[in-house]
Amino acid sequence: NGKLLGTLAIVHSAEEHAEILEAVVAIAQVAVAVLLIALVLVWFAAGRILQPLRQLAITAQSISGTDLTQRIPVRGEGELAKLAAIFNNMMDRLESAFISQRNFVNDAGHELRTPITIIRGYLELMASNPDDSEENLAIVMDELRRMSGFVDDLILLAQADNPNFLQLEIVEAAAITQEIFDRAQALASRNWQIEAAVKGKIVVDRQRIIQALMHLAHNATQHTETTDTIIIGSKICQGNIHFWVQDSGEGIDIDNQQRIFDRFARVPNRLRCSEGAGLGLSIVKAITEAHKGQVNLYSQVGVGSTFAIVLPLETV
Ligand SMILES: Nc1ncnc2c1ncn2[C@@H]1O[C@H](COP(=O)(O)OP(=O)(O)O)[C@@H](O)[C@H]1O
Ligand SMILES: [Mg+2]
């Protein structure tokens, strides 16, 4: 109520004031110096850490559609070294995919050149000598048939990786085996037999599986004599369905057993030359792999060959 109770006095001398000011200035100077040193250190450290990233950017920029040989040097074991190794691995895969695509186009071009040359030759012959034209026309038509079959094969191989390549349906496994057996007999006169035709339903692309098996049957006729036996069979074993074509023909030596599944691969120095371009087995493999299965081959020279298409029952 307006009465004065006491007085609080804050006193500091000019000397104390100067001391405090001095301390504050010293602290500020040290702080600025530390900050500067830290900045410089961070600058250098960031430069070192980001160097591989910069290298990655430079390498990525220098990669063009034609030159895929560039790689990033991998140093140390840190996360960035891992990133560089992953990038290099990816480049390895890309490079080998590009090389195989280039070889594929190259081989396909060579393969198409032969029928084109033949057709041109016969057409020129027909122009200069119209009397023989019927016979020559038959040859031209035959070459064109082969050529269009070859182009169909190329298109099929190009589409095989497509997710909607397969038209799956539920089919009776025994019906497929029987259909192959019936159709294959028209291919050539052999001792055709059917074995262990399995009972049960499977989910497959019926047309594609028949196409693959017919190709195996066709190959079997090309490497056997009329007296040889060709067996078409199917069975269910350990969660897989097996379809096989077994022949008692010339067989395939061990060195070529893997290679013949490659595109354009044929066994050299055969007495009998197949009329195909060497794409058949790669198509069989592509169709089988689209069904998440695999092709097995058991073969012995002089004894015969068995090609088996093995498909997992639960995933197809
Ligand atoms: N049943 C078989 N017996 C012996 N050799 C075979 C058999 N099937 C395939 N081959 C060999 O594998 C090669 C590749 O077969 P494929 O890919 O069907 O090509 P193509 O039939 O066009 O030659 C054939 O050229 C042949 O040498
Ligand atoms: Mg073939």
Tab-separated table of C-alpha atoms and ligand atoms in Angstrom, residues 111 153 215-224 230 245-253 256-257 259-268 270 272-284 297 299 304-307, ligand 1:
chain	number	residue	atom	x	y	z
A	111	GLU	CA	20.329	-67.048	-91.963
A	153	ASP	CA	10.526	-68.664	-84.810
A	215	HIS	CA	9.605	-80.078	-82.231
A	216	LEU	CA	11.364	-82.686	-80.093
A	217	ALA	CA	9.575	-85.424	-82.056
A	218	HIS	CA	10.594	-83.753	-85.328
A	219	ASN	CA	14.227	-83.573	-84.189
A	220	ALA	CA	14.063	-87.249	-83.201
A	221	THR	CA	12.957	-88.185	-86.740
A	222	GLN	CA	15.856	-86.182	-88.173
A	223	HIS	CA	18.451	-88.148	-86.220
A	224	THR	CA	17.054	-91.679	-86.576
A	230	ILE	CA	10.834	-93.179	-80.863
A	245	VAL	CA	10.653	-87.917	-76.423
A	246	GLN	CA	13.141	-90.764	-76.474
A	247	ASP	CA	14.879	-91.963	-79.634
A	248	SER	CA	17.289	-94.781	-80.424
A	249	GLY	CA	19.151	-92.597	-82.912
A	250	GLU	CA	22.677	-91.291	-83.310
A	251	GLY	CA	22.900	-89.526	-79.920
A	252	ILE	CA	24.780	-86.352	-78.993
A	253	ASP	CA	28.292	-86.241	-77.560
A	256	ASN	CA	27.525	-80.554	-77.488
A	257	GLN	CA	24.769	-81.480	-75.048
A	259	ARG	CA	25.428	-76.021	-76.527
A	260	ILE	CA	22.614	-77.287	-78.744
A	261	PHE	CA	20.090	-75.358	-76.599
A	262	ASP	CA	21.713	-72.075	-77.668
A	263	ARG	CA	20.214	-70.076	-80.506
A	264	PHE	CA	21.524	-71.094	-83.929
A	265	ALA	CA	23.564	-73.949	-82.425
A	266	ARG	CA	23.821	-77.154	-84.448
A	267	VAL	CA	26.188	-80.058	-84.073
A	268	PRO	CA	28.897	-79.614	-86.702
A	270	ARG	CA	26.925	-84.357	-89.010
A	272	ARG	CA	22.705	-85.635	-91.982
A	273	CYS	CA	22.245	-81.917	-92.027
A	274	SER	CA	19.055	-80.628	-90.363
A	275	GLU	CA	16.994	-78.275	-92.460
A	276	GLY	CA	16.379	-75.935	-89.510
A	277	ALA	CA	18.337	-72.896	-88.446
A	278	GLY	CA	19.195	-74.274	-85.005
A	279	LEU	CA	16.428	-72.362	-83.227
A	280	GLY	CA	14.215	-75.379	-82.405
A	281	LEU	CA	15.721	-76.350	-79.063
A	282	SER	CA	16.029	-72.739	-77.919
A	283	ILE	CA	12.291	-72.424	-78.584
A	284	VAL	CA	11.625	-75.639	-76.633
A	297	LEU	CA	18.708	-84.220	-71.906
A	299	SER	CA	22.084	-88.823	-74.546
A	304	GLY	CA	20.094	-92.417	-78.568
A	305	SER	CA	18.721	-89.337	-76.860
A	306	THR	CA	15.918	-88.510	-74.449
A	307	PHE	CA	14.687	-84.927	-74.246
B	1	LIG	N1	17.112	-86.232	-81.108
B	1	LIG	C1	18.311	-85.769	-81.476
B	1	LIG	N2	19.331	-86.624	-81.712
B	1	LIG	C2	20.542	-86.163	-82.069
B	1	LIG	N3	20.859	-84.864	-82.211
B	1	LIG	C3	19.898	-83.966	-81.990
B	1	LIG	C4	18.578	-84.360	-81.606
B	1	LIG	N4	17.830	-83.237	-81.434
B	1	LIG	C5	18.649	-82.208	-81.712
B	1	LIG	N5	19.881	-82.619	-82.051
B	1	LIG	C6	21.036	-81.765	-82.390
B	1	LIG	O1	20.806	-80.482	-81.849
B	1	LIG	C7	20.913	-79.495	-82.865
B	1	LIG	C8	19.995	-78.338	-82.562
B	1	LIG	O2	18.648	-78.714	-82.696
B	1	LIG	P1	17.555	-77.626	-82.999
B	1	LIG	O3	17.742	-76.502	-82.035
B	1	LIG	O4	16.243	-78.275	-83.062
B	1	LIG	O5	17.995	-77.058	-84.406
B	1	LIG	P2	17.768	-77.645	-85.864
B	1	LIG	O6	16.786	-78.775	-85.758
B	1	LIG	O7	17.241	-76.478	-86.601
B	1	LIG	O8	19.122	-78.056	-86.331
B	1	LIG	C9	20.584	-80.207	-84.143
B	1	LIG	O9	21.172	-79.568	-85.232
B	1	LIG	C10	21.177	-81.587	-83.887
B	1	LIG	O10	22.553	-81.564	-84.205
